[in-house]
């Protein structure tokens, strides 16, 4: 577990004596690993499904690497992609509406044509 998190970008620990909470910075949002929450820039929780959370975690664990739909499905749900399976595309579109400042011009989750999707850590 520690090794997988070592190449995840912008991991922050928040230790308040009651336990450890790790966050992955995801655009202007934070992904709370222990509580399975997406926290918006205003500190409020943004509702995400279990699959959306897993998708964000997998993308954040592979920054700057294009992941195919097949690879994403096998990492998140341990199943193979089928040629007409558009579930990943639909979830990516929903996540972009939640985390991107401009979902029509995505900066955090980019589409890599003929490959899949890539998480691009922000530098601001």
PDB file of C-alpha atoms in Angstrom:
ATOM      1  CA  UNK A   1       0.000   0.000   0.000  1.00  0.00           C
ATOM      2  CA  UNK A   2       2.765   2.435   0.898  1.00  0.00           C
ATOM      3  CA  UNK A   3       4.576   1.713  -2.383  1.00  0.00           C
ATOM      4  CA  UNK A   4       1.446   2.444  -4.451  1.00  0.00           C
ATOM      5  CA  UNK A   5       0.995   5.755  -2.683  1.00  0.00           C
ATOM      6  CA  UNK A   6       4.633   6.726  -3.166  1.00  0.00           C
ATOM      7  CA  UNK A   7       4.099   7.688  -6.785  1.00  0.00           C
ATOM      8  CA  UNK A   8       0.767   9.354  -6.182  1.00  0.00           C
ATOM      9  CA  UNK A   9       1.173  13.132  -6.353  1.00  0.00           C
ATOM     10  CA  UNK A  10       0.452  15.635  -3.624  1.00  0.00           C
ATOM     11  CA  UNK A  11      -0.338  13.276  -0.781  1.00  0.00           C
ATOM     12  CA  UNK A  12      -0.937  15.134   2.447  1.00  0.00           C
ATOM     13  CA  UNK A  13      -1.218  13.690   5.940  1.00  0.00           C
ATOM     14  CA  UNK A  14      -3.545  15.251   8.473  1.00  0.00           C
ATOM     15  CA  UNK A  15      -2.818  13.695  11.861  1.00  0.00           C
ATOM     16  CA  UNK A  16      -5.036  14.940  14.638  1.00  0.00           C
ATOM     17  CA  UNK A  17      -4.232  12.248  17.165  1.00  0.00           C
ATOM     18  CA  UNK A  18      -7.302  10.192  16.257  1.00  0.00           C
ATOM     19  CA  UNK A  19      -5.837   8.652  13.139  1.00  0.00           C
ATOM     20  CA  UNK A  20      -4.299   9.435   9.834  1.00  0.00           C
ATOM     21  CA  UNK A  21      -6.146  10.941   6.894  1.00  0.00           C
ATOM     22  CA  UNK A  22      -4.399  11.030   3.555  1.00  0.00           C
ATOM     23  CA  UNK A  23      -5.476  13.292   0.730  1.00  0.00           C
ATOM     24  CA  UNK A  24      -4.631  13.252  -2.948  1.00  0.00           C
ATOM     25  CA  UNK A  25      -4.814  16.659  -4.588  1.00  0.00           C
ATOM     26  CA  UNK A  26      -7.034  16.341  -7.639  1.00  0.00           C
ATOM     27  CA  UNK A  27      -7.350  19.611  -9.489  1.00  0.00           C
ATOM     28  CA  UNK A  28      -8.890  22.078  -7.058  1.00  0.00           C
ATOM     29  CA  UNK A  29     -10.379  19.194  -5.042  1.00  0.00           C
ATOM     30  CA  UNK A  30      -8.927  16.751  -2.517  1.00  0.00           C
ATOM     31  CA  UNK A  31      -9.570  13.037  -2.455  1.00  0.00           C
ATOM     32  CA  UNK A  32      -9.731  11.719   1.127  1.00  0.00           C
ATOM     33  CA  UNK A  33      -8.491   8.139   0.921  1.00  0.00           C
ATOM     34  CA  UNK A  34      -9.575   6.876   4.343  1.00  0.00           C
ATOM     35  CA  UNK A  35     -13.096   8.301   4.266  1.00  0.00           C
ATOM     36  CA  UNK A  36     -13.672   7.816   0.496  1.00  0.00           C
ATOM     37  CA  UNK A  37     -14.707  11.446   0.026  1.00  0.00           C
ATOM     38  CA  UNK A  38     -14.068  14.091  -2.592  1.00  0.00           C
ATOM     39  CA  UNK A  39     -13.671  17.476  -0.920  1.00  0.00           C
ATOM     40  CA  UNK A  40     -14.292  20.618  -2.963  1.00  0.00           C
ATOM     41  CA  UNK A  41     -12.260  23.832  -2.767  1.00  0.00           C
ATOM     42  CA  UNK A  42     -14.798  25.249  -0.279  1.00  0.00           C
ATOM     43  CA  UNK A  43     -14.271  22.282   2.084  1.00  0.00           C
ATOM     44  CA  UNK A  44     -17.620  20.682   1.327  1.00  0.00           C
ATOM     45  CA  UNK A  45     -17.999  17.075   0.287  1.00  0.00           C
ATOM     46  CA  UNK A  46     -18.797  16.484  -3.374  1.00  0.00           C
ATOM     47  CA  UNK A  47     -20.889  13.311  -3.703  1.00  0.00           C
ATOM     48  CA  UNK A  48     -19.144  10.573  -5.707  1.00  0.00           C
ATOM     49  CA  UNK A  49     -20.081   6.965  -6.314  1.00  0.00           C
ATOM     50  CA  UNK A  50     -17.794   4.115  -5.313  1.00  0.00           C
ATOM     51  CA  UNK A  51     -16.754   3.646  -8.950  1.00  0.00           C
ATOM     52  CA  UNK A  52     -16.028   7.370  -9.365  1.00  0.00           C
ATOM     53  CA  UNK A  53     -13.882   7.331  -6.230  1.00  0.00           C
ATOM     54  CA  UNK A  54     -11.977   4.264  -7.457  1.00  0.00           C
ATOM     55  CA  UNK A  55     -11.502   5.894 -10.846  1.00  0.00           C
ATOM     56  CA  UNK A  56     -10.054   9.066  -9.303  1.00  0.00           C
ATOM     57  CA  UNK A  57      -7.761   7.040  -7.050  1.00  0.00           C
ATOM     58  CA  UNK A  58      -6.469   4.918  -9.951  1.00  0.00           C
ATOM     59  CA  UNK A  59      -5.845   7.975 -12.137  1.00  0.00           C
ATOM     60  CA  UNK A  60      -4.072   9.807  -9.302  1.00  0.00           C
ATOM     61  CA  UNK A  61      -1.856   6.783  -8.637  1.00  0.00           C
ATOM     62  CA  UNK A  62      -0.655   6.973 -12.273  1.00  0.00           C
ATOM     63  CA  UNK A  63      -0.003  10.702 -12.881  1.00  0.00           C
ATOM     64  CA  UNK A  64       1.028  11.653 -16.396  1.00  0.00           C
ATOM     65  CA  UNK A  65       0.402   8.140 -17.726  1.00  0.00           C
ATOM     66  CA  UNK A  66      -2.299   7.406 -20.254  1.00  0.00           C
ATOM     67  CA  UNK A  67      -4.463   4.529 -19.076  1.00  0.00           C
ATOM     68  CA  UNK A  68      -6.599   2.592 -21.535  1.00  0.00           C
ATOM     69  CA  UNK A  69     -10.232   1.854 -20.783  1.00  0.00           C
ATOM     70  CA  UNK A  70      -9.294  -1.806 -20.446  1.00  0.00           C
ATOM     71  CA  UNK A  71      -6.586  -1.024 -17.881  1.00  0.00           C
ATOM     72  CA  UNK A  72      -8.884   1.310 -15.942  1.00  0.00           C
ATOM     73  CA  UNK A  73     -11.642  -1.304 -15.758  1.00  0.00           C
ATOM     74  CA  UNK A  74      -9.255  -4.029 -14.668  1.00  0.00           C
ATOM     75  CA  UNK A  75      -7.783  -1.776 -11.940  1.00  0.00           C
ATOM     76  CA  UNK A  76     -11.125  -0.516 -10.654  1.00  0.00           C
ATOM     77  CA  UNK A  77     -13.509  -3.424 -11.086  1.00  0.00           C
ATOM     78  CA  UNK A  78     -11.272  -6.324 -12.028  1.00  0.00           C
ATOM     79  CA  UNK A  79     -13.103  -6.957 -15.276  1.00  0.00           C
ATOM     80  CA  UNK A  80     -12.268  -6.674 -18.956  1.00  0.00           C
ATOM     81  CA  UNK A  81     -13.416  -3.906 -21.240  1.00  0.00           C
ATOM     82  CA  UNK A  82     -15.799  -4.787 -24.060  1.00  0.00           C
ATOM     83  CA  UNK A  83     -15.721  -2.917 -27.389  1.00  0.00           C
ATOM     84  CA  UNK A  84     -19.071  -1.191 -26.850  1.00  0.00           C
ATOM     85  CA  UNK A  85     -18.650  -0.562 -23.122  1.00  0.00           C
ATOM     86  CA  UNK A  86     -18.871   3.205 -22.619  1.00  0.00           C
ATOM     87  CA  UNK A  87     -19.150   3.128 -18.803  1.00  0.00           C
ATOM     88  CA  UNK A  88     -15.694   4.653 -18.291  1.00  0.00           C
ATOM     89  CA  UNK A  89     -16.452   7.488 -20.734  1.00  0.00           C
ATOM     90  CA  UNK A  90     -19.699   8.280 -18.920  1.00  0.00           C
ATOM     91  CA  UNK A  91     -17.991   8.287 -15.503  1.00  0.00           C
ATOM     92  CA  UNK A  92     -15.154  10.477 -16.775  1.00  0.00           C
ATOM     93  CA  UNK A  93     -17.700  12.991 -18.109  1.00  0.00           C
ATOM     94  CA  UNK A  94     -19.486  13.046 -14.726  1.00  0.00           C
ATOM     95  CA  UNK A  95     -16.198  13.463 -12.844  1.00  0.00           C
ATOM     96  CA  UNK A  96     -15.126  16.314 -15.108  1.00  0.00           C
ATOM     97  CA  UNK A  97     -18.346  18.167 -14.227  1.00  0.00           C
ATOM     98  CA  UNK A  98     -17.461  17.721 -10.553  1.00  0.00           C
ATOM     99  CA  UNK A  99     -13.728  18.525 -10.501  1.00  0.00           C
ATOM    100  CA  UNK A 100     -12.852  20.571 -13.570  1.00  0.00           C
ATOM    101  CA  UNK A 101     -13.157  24.337 -13.527  1.00  0.00           C
ATOM    102  CA  UNK A 102     -14.239  24.124 -17.182  1.00  0.00           C
ATOM    103  CA  UNK A 103     -15.511  20.608 -18.009  1.00  0.00           C
ATOM    104  CA  UNK A 104     -15.576  21.480 -21.725  1.00  0.00           C
ATOM    105  CA  UNK A 105     -11.827  22.209 -21.602  1.00  0.00           C
ATOM    106  CA  UNK A 106     -10.519  19.571 -19.160  1.00  0.00           C
ATOM    107  CA  UNK A 107      -7.112  20.183 -17.571  1.00  0.00           C
ATOM    108  CA  UNK A 108      -7.042  17.544 -14.823  1.00  0.00           C
ATOM    109  CA  UNK A 109      -8.392  14.465 -16.631  1.00  0.00           C
ATOM    110  CA  UNK A 110      -7.321  14.592 -20.247  1.00  0.00           C
ATOM    111  CA  UNK A 111      -8.395  12.381 -23.098  1.00  0.00           C
ATOM    112  CA  UNK A 112      -5.542  10.725 -24.968  1.00  0.00           C
ATOM    113  CA  UNK A 113      -6.931   9.970 -28.395  1.00  0.00           C
ATOM    114  CA  UNK A 114      -6.986   6.268 -29.300  1.00  0.00           C
ATOM    115  CA  UNK A 115      -5.566   5.372 -25.884  1.00  0.00           C
ATOM    116  CA  UNK A 116      -7.751   6.417 -22.946  1.00  0.00           C
ATOM    117  CA  UNK A 117      -7.420   8.950 -20.133  1.00  0.00           C
ATOM    118  CA  UNK A 118      -4.614  10.607 -18.232  1.00  0.00           C
ATOM    119  CA  UNK A 119      -4.478  12.468 -14.914  1.00  0.00           C
ATOM    120  CA  UNK A 120      -2.447  15.663 -15.191  1.00  0.00           C
ATOM    121  CA  UNK A 121      -1.432  17.069 -11.793  1.00  0.00           C
ATOM    122  CA  UNK A 122      -1.962  20.803 -11.543  1.00  0.00           C
ATOM    123  CA  UNK A 123       0.964  23.068 -10.737  1.00  0.00           C
ATOM    124  CA  UNK A 124      -0.945  25.998  -9.241  1.00  0.00           C
TER     125      UNK A 124
END
